[in-house]
Each structure stands twice: as C-alpha cells, then as structure tokens.
Tab-separated table of C-alpha atoms in Angstrom:
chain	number	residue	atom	x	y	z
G	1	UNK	CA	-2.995	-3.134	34.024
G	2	UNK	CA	-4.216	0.235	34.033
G	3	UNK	CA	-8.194	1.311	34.048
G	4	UNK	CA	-9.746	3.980	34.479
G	5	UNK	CA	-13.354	4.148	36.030
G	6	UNK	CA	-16.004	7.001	34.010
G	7	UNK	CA	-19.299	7.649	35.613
G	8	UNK	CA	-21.523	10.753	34.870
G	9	UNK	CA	-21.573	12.197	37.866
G	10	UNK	CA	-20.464	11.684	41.738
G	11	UNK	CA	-23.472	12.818	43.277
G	12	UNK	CA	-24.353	10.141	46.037
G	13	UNK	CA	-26.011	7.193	43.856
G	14	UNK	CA	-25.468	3.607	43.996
G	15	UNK	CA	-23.235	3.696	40.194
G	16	UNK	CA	-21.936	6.614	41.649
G	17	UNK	CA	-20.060	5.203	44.857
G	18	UNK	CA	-19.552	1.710	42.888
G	19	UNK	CA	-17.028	4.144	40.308
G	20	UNK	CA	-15.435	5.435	43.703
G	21	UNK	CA	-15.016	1.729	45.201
G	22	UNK	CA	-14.174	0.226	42.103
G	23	UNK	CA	-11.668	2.966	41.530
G	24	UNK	CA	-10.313	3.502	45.236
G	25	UNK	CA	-9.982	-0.296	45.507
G	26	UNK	CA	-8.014	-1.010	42.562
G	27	UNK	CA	-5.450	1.693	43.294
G	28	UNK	CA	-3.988	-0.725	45.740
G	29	UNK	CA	-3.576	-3.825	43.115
G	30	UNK	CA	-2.947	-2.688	39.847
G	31	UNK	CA	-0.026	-0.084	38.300
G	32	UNK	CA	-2.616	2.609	37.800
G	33	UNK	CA	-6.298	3.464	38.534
G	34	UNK	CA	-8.099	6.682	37.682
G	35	UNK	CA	-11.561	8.063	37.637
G	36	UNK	CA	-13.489	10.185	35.443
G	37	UNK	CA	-16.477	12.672	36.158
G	38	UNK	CA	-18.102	13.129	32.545
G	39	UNK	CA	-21.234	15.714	33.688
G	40	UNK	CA	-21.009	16.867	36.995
G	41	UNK	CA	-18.977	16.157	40.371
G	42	UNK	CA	-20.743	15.705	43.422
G	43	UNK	CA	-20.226	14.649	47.045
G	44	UNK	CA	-18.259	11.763	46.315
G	45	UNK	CA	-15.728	13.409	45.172
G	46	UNK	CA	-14.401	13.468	48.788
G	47	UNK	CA	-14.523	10.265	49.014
G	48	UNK	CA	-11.588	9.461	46.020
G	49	UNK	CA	-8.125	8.032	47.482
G	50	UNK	CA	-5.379	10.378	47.432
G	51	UNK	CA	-4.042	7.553	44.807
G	52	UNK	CA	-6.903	7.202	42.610
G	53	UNK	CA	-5.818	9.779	39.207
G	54	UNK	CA	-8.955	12.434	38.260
G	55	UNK	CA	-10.346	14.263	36.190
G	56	UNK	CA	-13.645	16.015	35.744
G	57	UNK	CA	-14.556	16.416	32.056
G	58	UNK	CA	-17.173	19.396	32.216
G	59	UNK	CA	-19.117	17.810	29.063
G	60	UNK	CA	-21.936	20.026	28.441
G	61	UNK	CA	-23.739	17.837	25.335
G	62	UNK	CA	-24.105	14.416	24.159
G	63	UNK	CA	-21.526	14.722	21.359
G	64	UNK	CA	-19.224	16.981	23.051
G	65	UNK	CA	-16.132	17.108	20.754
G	66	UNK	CA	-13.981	19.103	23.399
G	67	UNK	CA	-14.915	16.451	26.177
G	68	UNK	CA	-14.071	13.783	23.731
G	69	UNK	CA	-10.676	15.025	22.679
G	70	UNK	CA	-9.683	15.725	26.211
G	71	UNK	CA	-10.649	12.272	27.207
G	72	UNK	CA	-8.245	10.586	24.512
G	73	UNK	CA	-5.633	12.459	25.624
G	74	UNK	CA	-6.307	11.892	29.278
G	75	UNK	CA	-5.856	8.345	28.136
G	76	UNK	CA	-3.160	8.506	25.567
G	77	UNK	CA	-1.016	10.521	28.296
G	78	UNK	CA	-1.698	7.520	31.158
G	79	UNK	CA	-1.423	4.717	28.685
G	80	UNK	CA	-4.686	3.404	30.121
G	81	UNK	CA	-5.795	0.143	28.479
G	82	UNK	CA	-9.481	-0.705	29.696
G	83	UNK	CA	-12.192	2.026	30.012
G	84	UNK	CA	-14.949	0.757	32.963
G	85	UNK	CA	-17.662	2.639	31.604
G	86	UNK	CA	-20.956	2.735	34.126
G	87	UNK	CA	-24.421	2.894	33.553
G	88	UNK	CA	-25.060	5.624	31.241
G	89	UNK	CA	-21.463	6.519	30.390
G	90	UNK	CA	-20.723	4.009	27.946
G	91	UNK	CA	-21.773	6.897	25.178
G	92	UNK	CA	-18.462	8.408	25.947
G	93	UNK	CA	-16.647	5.501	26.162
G	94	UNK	CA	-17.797	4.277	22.459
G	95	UNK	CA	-16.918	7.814	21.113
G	96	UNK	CA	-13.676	8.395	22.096
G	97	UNK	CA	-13.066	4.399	21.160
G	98	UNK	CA	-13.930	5.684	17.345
G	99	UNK	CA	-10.775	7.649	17.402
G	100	UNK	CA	-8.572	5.312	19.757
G	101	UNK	CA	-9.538	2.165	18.825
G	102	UNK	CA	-6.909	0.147	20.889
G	103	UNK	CA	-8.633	1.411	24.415
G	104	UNK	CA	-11.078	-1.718	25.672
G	105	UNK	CA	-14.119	-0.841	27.241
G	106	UNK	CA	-15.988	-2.766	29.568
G	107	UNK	CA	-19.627	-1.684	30.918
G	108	UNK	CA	-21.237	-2.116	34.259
G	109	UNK	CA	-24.876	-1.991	34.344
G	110	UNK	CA	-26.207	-0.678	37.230
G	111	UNK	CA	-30.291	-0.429	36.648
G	112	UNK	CA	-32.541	-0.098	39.408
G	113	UNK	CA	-35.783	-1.100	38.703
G	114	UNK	CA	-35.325	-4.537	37.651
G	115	UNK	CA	-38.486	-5.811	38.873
G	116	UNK	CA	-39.883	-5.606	34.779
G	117	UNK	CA	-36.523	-5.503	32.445
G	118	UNK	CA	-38.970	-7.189	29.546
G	119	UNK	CA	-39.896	-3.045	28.858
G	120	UNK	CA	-35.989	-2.057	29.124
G	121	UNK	CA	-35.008	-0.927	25.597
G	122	UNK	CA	-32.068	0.881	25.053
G	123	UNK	CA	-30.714	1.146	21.006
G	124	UNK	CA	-27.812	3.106	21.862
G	125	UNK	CA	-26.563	0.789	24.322
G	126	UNK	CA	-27.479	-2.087	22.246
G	127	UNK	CA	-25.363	-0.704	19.408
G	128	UNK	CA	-22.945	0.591	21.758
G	129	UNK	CA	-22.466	-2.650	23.052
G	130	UNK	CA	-20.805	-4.084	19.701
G	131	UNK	CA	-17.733	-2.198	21.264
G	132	UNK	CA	-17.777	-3.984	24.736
G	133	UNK	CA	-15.234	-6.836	25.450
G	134	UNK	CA	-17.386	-7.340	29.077
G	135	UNK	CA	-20.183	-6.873	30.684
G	136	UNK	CA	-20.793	-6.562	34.426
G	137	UNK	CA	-24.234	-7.186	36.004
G	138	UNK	CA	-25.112	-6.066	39.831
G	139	UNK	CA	-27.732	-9.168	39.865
G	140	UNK	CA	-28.939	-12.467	37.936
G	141	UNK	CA	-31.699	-10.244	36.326
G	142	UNK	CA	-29.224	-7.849	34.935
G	143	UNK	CA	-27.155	-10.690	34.114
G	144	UNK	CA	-30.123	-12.469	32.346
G	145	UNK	CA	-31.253	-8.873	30.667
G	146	UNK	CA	-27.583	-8.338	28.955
G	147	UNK	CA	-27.333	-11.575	27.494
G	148	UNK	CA	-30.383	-11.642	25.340
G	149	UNK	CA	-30.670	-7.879	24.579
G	150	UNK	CA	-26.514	-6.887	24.347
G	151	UNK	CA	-23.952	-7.752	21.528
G	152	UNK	CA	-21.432	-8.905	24.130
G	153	UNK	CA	-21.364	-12.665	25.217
G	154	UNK	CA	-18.597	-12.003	27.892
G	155	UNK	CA	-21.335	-11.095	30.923
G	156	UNK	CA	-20.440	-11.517	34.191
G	157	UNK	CA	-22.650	-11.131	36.995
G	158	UNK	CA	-20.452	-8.841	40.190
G	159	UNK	CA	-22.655	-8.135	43.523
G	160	UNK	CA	-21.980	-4.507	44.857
G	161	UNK	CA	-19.506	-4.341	47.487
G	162	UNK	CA	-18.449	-1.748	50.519
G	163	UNK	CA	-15.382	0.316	50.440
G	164	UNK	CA	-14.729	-0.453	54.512
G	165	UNK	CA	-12.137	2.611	54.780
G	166	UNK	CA	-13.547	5.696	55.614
G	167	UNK	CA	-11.942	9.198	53.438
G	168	UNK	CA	-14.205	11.878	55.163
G	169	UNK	CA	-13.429	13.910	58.469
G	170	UNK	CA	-16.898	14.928	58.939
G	171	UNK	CA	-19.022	14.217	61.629
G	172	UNK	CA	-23.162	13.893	61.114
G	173	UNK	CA	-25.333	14.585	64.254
G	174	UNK	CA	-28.579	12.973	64.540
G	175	UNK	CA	-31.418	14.239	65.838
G	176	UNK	CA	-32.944	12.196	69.064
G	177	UNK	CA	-32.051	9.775	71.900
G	178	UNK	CA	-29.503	7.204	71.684
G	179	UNK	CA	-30.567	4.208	71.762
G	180	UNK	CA	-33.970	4.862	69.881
G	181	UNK	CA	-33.157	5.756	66.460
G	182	UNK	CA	-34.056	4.063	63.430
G	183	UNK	CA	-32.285	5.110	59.857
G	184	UNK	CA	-32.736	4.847	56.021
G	185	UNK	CA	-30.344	5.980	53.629
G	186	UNK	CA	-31.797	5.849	50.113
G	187	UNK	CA	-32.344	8.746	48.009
G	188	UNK	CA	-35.860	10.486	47.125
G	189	UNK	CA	-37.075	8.576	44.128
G	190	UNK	CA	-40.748	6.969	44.204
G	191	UNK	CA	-39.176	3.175	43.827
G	192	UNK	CA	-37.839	3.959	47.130
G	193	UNK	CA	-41.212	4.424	48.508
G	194	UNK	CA	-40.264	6.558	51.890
G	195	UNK	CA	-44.295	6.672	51.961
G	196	UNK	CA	-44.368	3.420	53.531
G	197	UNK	CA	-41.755	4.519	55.730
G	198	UNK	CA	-43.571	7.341	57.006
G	199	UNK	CA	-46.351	5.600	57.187
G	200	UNK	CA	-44.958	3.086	59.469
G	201	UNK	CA	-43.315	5.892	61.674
G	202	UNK	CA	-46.715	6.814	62.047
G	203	UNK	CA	-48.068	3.552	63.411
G	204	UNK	CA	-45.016	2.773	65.432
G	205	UNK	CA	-44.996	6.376	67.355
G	206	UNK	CA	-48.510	5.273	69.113
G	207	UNK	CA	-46.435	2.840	71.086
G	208	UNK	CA	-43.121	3.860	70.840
G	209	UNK	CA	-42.918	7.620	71.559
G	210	UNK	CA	-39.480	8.180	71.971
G	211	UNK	CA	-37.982	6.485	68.969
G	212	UNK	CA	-37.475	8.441	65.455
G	213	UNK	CA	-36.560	8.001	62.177
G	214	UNK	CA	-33.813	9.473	60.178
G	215	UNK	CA	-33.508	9.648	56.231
G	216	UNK	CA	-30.633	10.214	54.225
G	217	UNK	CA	-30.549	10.808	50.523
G	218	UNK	CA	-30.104	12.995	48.017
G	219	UNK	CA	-33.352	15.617	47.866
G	220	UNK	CA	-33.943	16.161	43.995
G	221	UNK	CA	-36.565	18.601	45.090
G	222	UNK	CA	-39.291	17.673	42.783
G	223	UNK	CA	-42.912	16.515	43.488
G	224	UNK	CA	-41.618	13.347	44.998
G	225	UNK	CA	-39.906	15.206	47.529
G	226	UNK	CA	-42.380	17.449	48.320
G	227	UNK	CA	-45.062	14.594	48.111
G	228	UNK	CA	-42.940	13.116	51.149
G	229	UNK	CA	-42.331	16.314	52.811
G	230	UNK	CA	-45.859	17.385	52.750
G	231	UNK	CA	-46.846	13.878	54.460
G	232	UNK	CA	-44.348	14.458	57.065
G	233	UNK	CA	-46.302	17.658	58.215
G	234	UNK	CA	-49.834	16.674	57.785
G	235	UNK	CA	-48.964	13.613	60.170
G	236	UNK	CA	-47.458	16.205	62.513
G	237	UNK	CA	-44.148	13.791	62.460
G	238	UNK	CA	-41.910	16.198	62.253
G	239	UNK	CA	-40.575	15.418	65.574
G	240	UNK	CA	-40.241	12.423	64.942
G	241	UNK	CA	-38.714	11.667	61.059
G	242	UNK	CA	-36.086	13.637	60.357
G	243	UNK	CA	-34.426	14.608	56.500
G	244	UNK	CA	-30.720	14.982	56.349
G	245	UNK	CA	-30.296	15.356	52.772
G	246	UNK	CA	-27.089	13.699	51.604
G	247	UNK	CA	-23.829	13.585	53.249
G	248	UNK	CA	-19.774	12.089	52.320
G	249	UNK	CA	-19.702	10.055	55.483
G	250	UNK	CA	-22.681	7.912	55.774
G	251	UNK	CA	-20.627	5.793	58.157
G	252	UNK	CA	-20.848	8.199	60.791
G	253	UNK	CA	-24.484	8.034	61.056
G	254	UNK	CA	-25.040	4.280	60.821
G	255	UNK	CA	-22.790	4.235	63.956
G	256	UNK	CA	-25.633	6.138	65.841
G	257	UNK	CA	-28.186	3.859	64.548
G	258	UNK	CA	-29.902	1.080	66.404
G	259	UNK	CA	-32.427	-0.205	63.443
G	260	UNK	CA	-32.157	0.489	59.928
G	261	UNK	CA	-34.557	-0.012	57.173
G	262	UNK	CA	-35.080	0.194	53.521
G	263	UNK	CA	-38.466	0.296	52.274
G	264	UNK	CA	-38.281	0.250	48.336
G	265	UNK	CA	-40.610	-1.000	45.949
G	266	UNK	CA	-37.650	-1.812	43.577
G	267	UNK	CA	-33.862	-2.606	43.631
G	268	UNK	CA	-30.991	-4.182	42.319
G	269	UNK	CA	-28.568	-4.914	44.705
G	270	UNK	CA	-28.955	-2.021	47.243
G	271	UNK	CA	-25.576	-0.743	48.563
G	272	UNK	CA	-27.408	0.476	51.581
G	273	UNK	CA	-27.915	-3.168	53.043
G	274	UNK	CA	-24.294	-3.845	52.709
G	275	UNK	CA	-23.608	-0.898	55.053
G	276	UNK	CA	-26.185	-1.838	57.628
G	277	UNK	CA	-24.365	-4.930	57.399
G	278	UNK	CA	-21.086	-3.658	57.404
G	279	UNK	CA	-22.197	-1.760	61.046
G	280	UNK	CA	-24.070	-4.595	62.459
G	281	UNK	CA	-27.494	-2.895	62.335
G	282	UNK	CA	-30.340	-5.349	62.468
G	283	UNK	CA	-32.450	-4.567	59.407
G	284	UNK	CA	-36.321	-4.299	58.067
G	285	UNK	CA	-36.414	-4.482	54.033
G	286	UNK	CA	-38.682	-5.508	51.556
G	287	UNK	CA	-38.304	-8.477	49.437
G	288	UNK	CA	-37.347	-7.246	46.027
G	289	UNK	CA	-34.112	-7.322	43.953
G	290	UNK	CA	-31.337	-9.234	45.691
G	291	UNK	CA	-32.005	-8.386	49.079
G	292	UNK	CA	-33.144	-11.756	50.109
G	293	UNK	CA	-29.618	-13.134	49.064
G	294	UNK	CA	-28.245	-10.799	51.855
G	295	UNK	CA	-31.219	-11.719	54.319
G	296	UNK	CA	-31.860	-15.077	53.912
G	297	UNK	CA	-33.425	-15.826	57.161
G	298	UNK	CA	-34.768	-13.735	60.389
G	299	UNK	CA	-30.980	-14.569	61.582
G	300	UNK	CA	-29.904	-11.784	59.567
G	301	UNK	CA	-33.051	-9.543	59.095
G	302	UNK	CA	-36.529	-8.942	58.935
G	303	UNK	CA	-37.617	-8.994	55.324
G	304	UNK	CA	-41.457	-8.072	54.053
G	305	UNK	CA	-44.014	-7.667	51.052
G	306	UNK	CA	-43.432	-4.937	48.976
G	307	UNK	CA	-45.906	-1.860	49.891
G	308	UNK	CA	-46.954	-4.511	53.198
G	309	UNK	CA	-47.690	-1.192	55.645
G	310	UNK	CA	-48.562	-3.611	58.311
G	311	UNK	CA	-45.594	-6.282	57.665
G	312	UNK	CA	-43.541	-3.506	57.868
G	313	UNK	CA	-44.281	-1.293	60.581
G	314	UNK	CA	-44.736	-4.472	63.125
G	315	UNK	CA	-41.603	-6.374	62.208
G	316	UNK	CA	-39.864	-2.747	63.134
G	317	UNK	CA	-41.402	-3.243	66.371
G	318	UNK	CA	-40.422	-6.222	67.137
G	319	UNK	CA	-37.166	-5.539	66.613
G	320	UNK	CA	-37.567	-2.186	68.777
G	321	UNK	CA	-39.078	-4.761	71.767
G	322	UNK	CA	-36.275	-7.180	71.558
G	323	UNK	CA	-32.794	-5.382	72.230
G	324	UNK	CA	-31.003	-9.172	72.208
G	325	UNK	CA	-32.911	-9.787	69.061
G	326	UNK	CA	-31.482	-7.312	66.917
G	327	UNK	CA	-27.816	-7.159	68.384
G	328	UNK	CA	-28.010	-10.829	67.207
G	329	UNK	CA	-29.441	-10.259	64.122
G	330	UNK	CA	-27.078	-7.481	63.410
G	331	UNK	CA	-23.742	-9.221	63.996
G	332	UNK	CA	-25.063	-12.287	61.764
G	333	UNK	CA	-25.585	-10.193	59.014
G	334	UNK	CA	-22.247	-8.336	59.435
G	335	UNK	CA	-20.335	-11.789	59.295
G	336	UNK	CA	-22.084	-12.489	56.209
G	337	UNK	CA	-21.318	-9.637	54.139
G	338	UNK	CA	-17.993	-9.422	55.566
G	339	UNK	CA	-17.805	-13.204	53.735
G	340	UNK	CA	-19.319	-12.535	50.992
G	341	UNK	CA	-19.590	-8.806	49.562
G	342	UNK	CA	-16.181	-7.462	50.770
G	343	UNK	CA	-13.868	-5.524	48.733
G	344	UNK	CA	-11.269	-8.091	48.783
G	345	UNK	CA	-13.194	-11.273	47.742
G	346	UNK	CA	-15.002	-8.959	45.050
G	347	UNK	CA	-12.041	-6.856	43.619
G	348	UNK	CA	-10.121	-10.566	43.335
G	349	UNK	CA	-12.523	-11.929	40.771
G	350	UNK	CA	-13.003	-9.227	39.093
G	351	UNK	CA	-9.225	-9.049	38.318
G	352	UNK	CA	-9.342	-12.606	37.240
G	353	UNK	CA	-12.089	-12.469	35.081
G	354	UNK	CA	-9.926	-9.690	33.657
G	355	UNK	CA	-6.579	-11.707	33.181
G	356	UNK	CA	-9.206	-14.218	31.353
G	357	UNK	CA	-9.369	-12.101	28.376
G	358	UNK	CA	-6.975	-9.502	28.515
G	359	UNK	CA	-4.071	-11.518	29.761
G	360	UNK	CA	-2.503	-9.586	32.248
G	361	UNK	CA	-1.438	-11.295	35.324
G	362	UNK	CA	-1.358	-7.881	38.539
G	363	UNK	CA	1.643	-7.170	40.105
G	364	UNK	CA	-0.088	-7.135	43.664
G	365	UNK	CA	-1.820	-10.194	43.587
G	366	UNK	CA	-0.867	-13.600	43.667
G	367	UNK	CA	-3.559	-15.463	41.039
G	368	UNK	CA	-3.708	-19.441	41.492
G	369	UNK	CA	-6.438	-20.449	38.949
G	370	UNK	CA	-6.762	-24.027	40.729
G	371	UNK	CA	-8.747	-21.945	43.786
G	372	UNK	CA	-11.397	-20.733	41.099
C-alpha cells in the first residue's frame, strides 16, 4: 500500500503532528509513505523520518491550479493509492481527485471544540465528502458528528497516539529549580484558557514560592496572546510563569517537569495528555473532550470543572504536597497509554480497517482477523 499524508501546514498543532505520526509511523509497515505540506511548513518539519517522502506544495489560493497539477504528478510519479487528507485539506484532496479519479481519499477530522458540534456546518466538506471512501474521528463526538452530517458511512473512530521516537537534537532549558516546575504545552487559543492557569499560578505562589510554571505553544500574537501576556505582568508573575513559544522537541522539556497541566475549556482528544503520559508526569486537567477516558480515576490524574479556579489551583497543590502521590500517579498513567494509545496498537487497526475495504494485506505485518 502506498499513502501519502496532506495537512496544511506543520506548524506545531495537534492535526499537524498527527500527519507527522501517521506518516513517520507508517514508513516502517507499508511499501511507501509520504507527506505533503499544502500552505506552509513549520516546525514539524524536523520532526519527518529520514524515510517518510516530502513535499511542500507552496499553494497560495484555494483553487490553485499549479498546486493541483503538481500534486497529481507527485502522485502519478509514486503510484500512491490512498490520499489521508486532514482537517481542512480535504479541498485539495477532492480537486486533484477530479482529474485522477483512481486516487482514494480518506479524511481525518481533527476538530477541537467539540463541546457544541450541533452549530458545526461545513458545505464544502459535506459535498466533499461524496468523494471519501473513510472517515476517521479523534473521539465518539466526532464519530457521532460525521455520521449524520457526512456522505460517507465508512466512519471509524481512531484516538490520537504518540510518536515515542524522538527526531530532534535540540535541547530546551527551563527556567527555575528542579524539582519545582510545573508545565503546559498547548498553544495560545482562548479554548485553551491559560487564564485559569495563570490564575492558579497566582493562588498557588502564596504558598508555594519556589515552584513555576512553564507554557509551551505556538504564540499567534493576537489579542489572546497579549490578553495572557498582559495578565502575566499585572500579577507581577513574571518570575514565576514563563512563555517558551513553540519548540521541535517537546520531549526534552517534559523530562524537566515534575507536574503538568492542561487547563482548556474545550478538546478533542488532546495530544498533550498522551505525552504527560508518555513521561510519567502526574497531571491536573479539566474534564472536557476525552480526557476522562485517559484519567479515569485520581490513580492516573487529577481531573476538574471546566473554568473551576479553585478545583484547579488546589488539586495542583496537592499534588505539589505529596511527592509519592504524583510519582504514583504518573507511572499509572504512563502504563495506560503505553496500553492503550501507542503507535503500535493504533497504526495496527488502522491498517486493518484499511485491508477491510481496499484489500491489501502489508508486507510488514502479520494480520490474523480472528484477534479482531
């Protein structure tokens, strides 16, 4: 089989890295695996295996003509058979399929803010979806949301999973003392809410001076950002929450962590708790999306009300009072995403439910249909 991954861009997004995972894992089981920047490149780009084929369109418009034409060839020339278009790169995808109508495209929705998909309406990707053969969902909602609204009956629902190898050299320093530092890696958009965040560093430095906070994600310098920046100064925390911006080796910093958090108001499936999980960092997050199938007790985290200021800033605390505590908490939740959201159990099914209606059968690995 041979697919080929498109995503708009590779800035550091949760459909961005999914392209790069999707893409970097499959270069190990199937005959070929590319991936395909439509808009812009990014950060990510680092992170593509020296296996994975790419190639960066440049498309400037919607209807780019030039884009299009090079993308045909791009897949003429590779004899790729199934486009995995994601998020909103499925317009490309249905284009070029106008003028090479043997190429099968599959879409993987992605959308955040699932917490009200009643208001979602898309009639591009409605019609665009008379050309999928499948749909992939990150959660049930998604799932739910494609089925009703889409022209595609094959939906399948996929959780996000972690790409465990590491393809950066670089090493991130954080600010403060070891030991004491708390992180959140989610990028500066208001369902993240790094208000509440900053509002709970605020309660949490009256007793507990020496530990900080540390926020990575991408800055898209509008009045979100500033909103959070300004807040940062007028609570004079500035010595104690620190901005990193984004960076191609997230991994590095987790390892300094001892507590990490996510605060959002909405999610799907946030990649970000997988990676806590994946380094055994005991975690705060609010209940929203899918989070609570990843913490499903206080065994493997601490989760809280949406916008709950004080649910939040005191079950940081008691993590930050109880050293045992968290180290437990943090090696049950690695064990269970190691179970359930790793690469390998993940990339397996999704290569079966592939060989269920495309009938290809991978040369690397060894399908018995009476384990499904």
């Amino acid at each position: 089989m041979r697919i080929v991954q498109i995503i708009d861009s590779l800035e550091a997004g949760g459909a961005e890295r999914m392209a790069v995972n999707y893409a970097n894992a499959l270069a190990e089981e199937i005959s070929f695996s590319g991936l395909i920047a439509t808009r812009k490149e990014g950060i990510l780009k680092n992170q593509i295996d020296s296996k994975v084929s790419y190639l960066f369109l440049q498309r400037k418009k919607s209807i780019d003509f030039r884009a299009i034409f090079c993308l045909r060839s791009y897949l003429v020339t590779n004899k790729v058979e199934v486009i995995h278009a994601h998020s909103s790169s499925f317009f490309i995808a249905v284009l070029v399929k106008l003028i090479l109508p043997a190429i099968k495209i599959i879409w993987h929705d992605h959308y955040g803010i699932s917490s009200d998909l009643s208001a979602r309406k898309n009639i591009g990707l409605k019609f665009g979806s008379f050309f999928f053969i499948g749909t992939i969902a990150v959660n049930s909602a998604l799932k739910n949301w494609s089925e009703s609204y889409l022209h595609c009956s094959n939906v399948i629902y996929f959780p996000n999973f972690i790409d465990n190898s590491s393809h950066s050299d670089s090493e991130v320093i954080l600010q403060g003392i070891e030991g004491k530092r708390i992180i959140c890696v989610a990028n500066l958009r208001p369902q993240k809410n790094h208000t509440l965040l900053i509002e709970a560093a605020n309660i949490i430095r009256q007793e507990h001076k020496e530990w900080t906070f540390h926020l990575f994600g991408k800055d898209f310098e509008d009045d979100y950002a500033k909103k959070i920046k300004k807040l940062i100064l007028d609570l004079k925390l500035d010595k104690t929450v620190f901005f990193y911006g984004t960076t191609d080796n997230v991994a590095s910093a987790l390892k300094q962590a001892d507590i990490a958090v996510l605060p959002s108001l909405s999610e799907g499936l946030p990649l970000a708790v997988l990676e806590y999980g994946l380094h055994k960092l005991p975690v705060v997050a609010t209940n929203v999306g899918e989070i609570s199938k990843v913490i499903i007790s206080e065994k493997e985290g601490l989760v809280v009300e949406s916008n709950n200021l004080n649910q939040f800033s005191e079950s940081i605390s008691k993590l930050i009072e109880n050293k045992n505590y968290r180290v437990e908490m943090g090696l049950k939740l690695n064990s269970f995403v190691e179970l359930n959201y790793s690469q390998k159990s993940i990339i397996k099914d999704y290569v079966l439910w592939l060989h269920s209606f495309t009938n290809f059968v991978p040369k690397k690995i060894t399908i018995n249909i009476d384990e499904k």
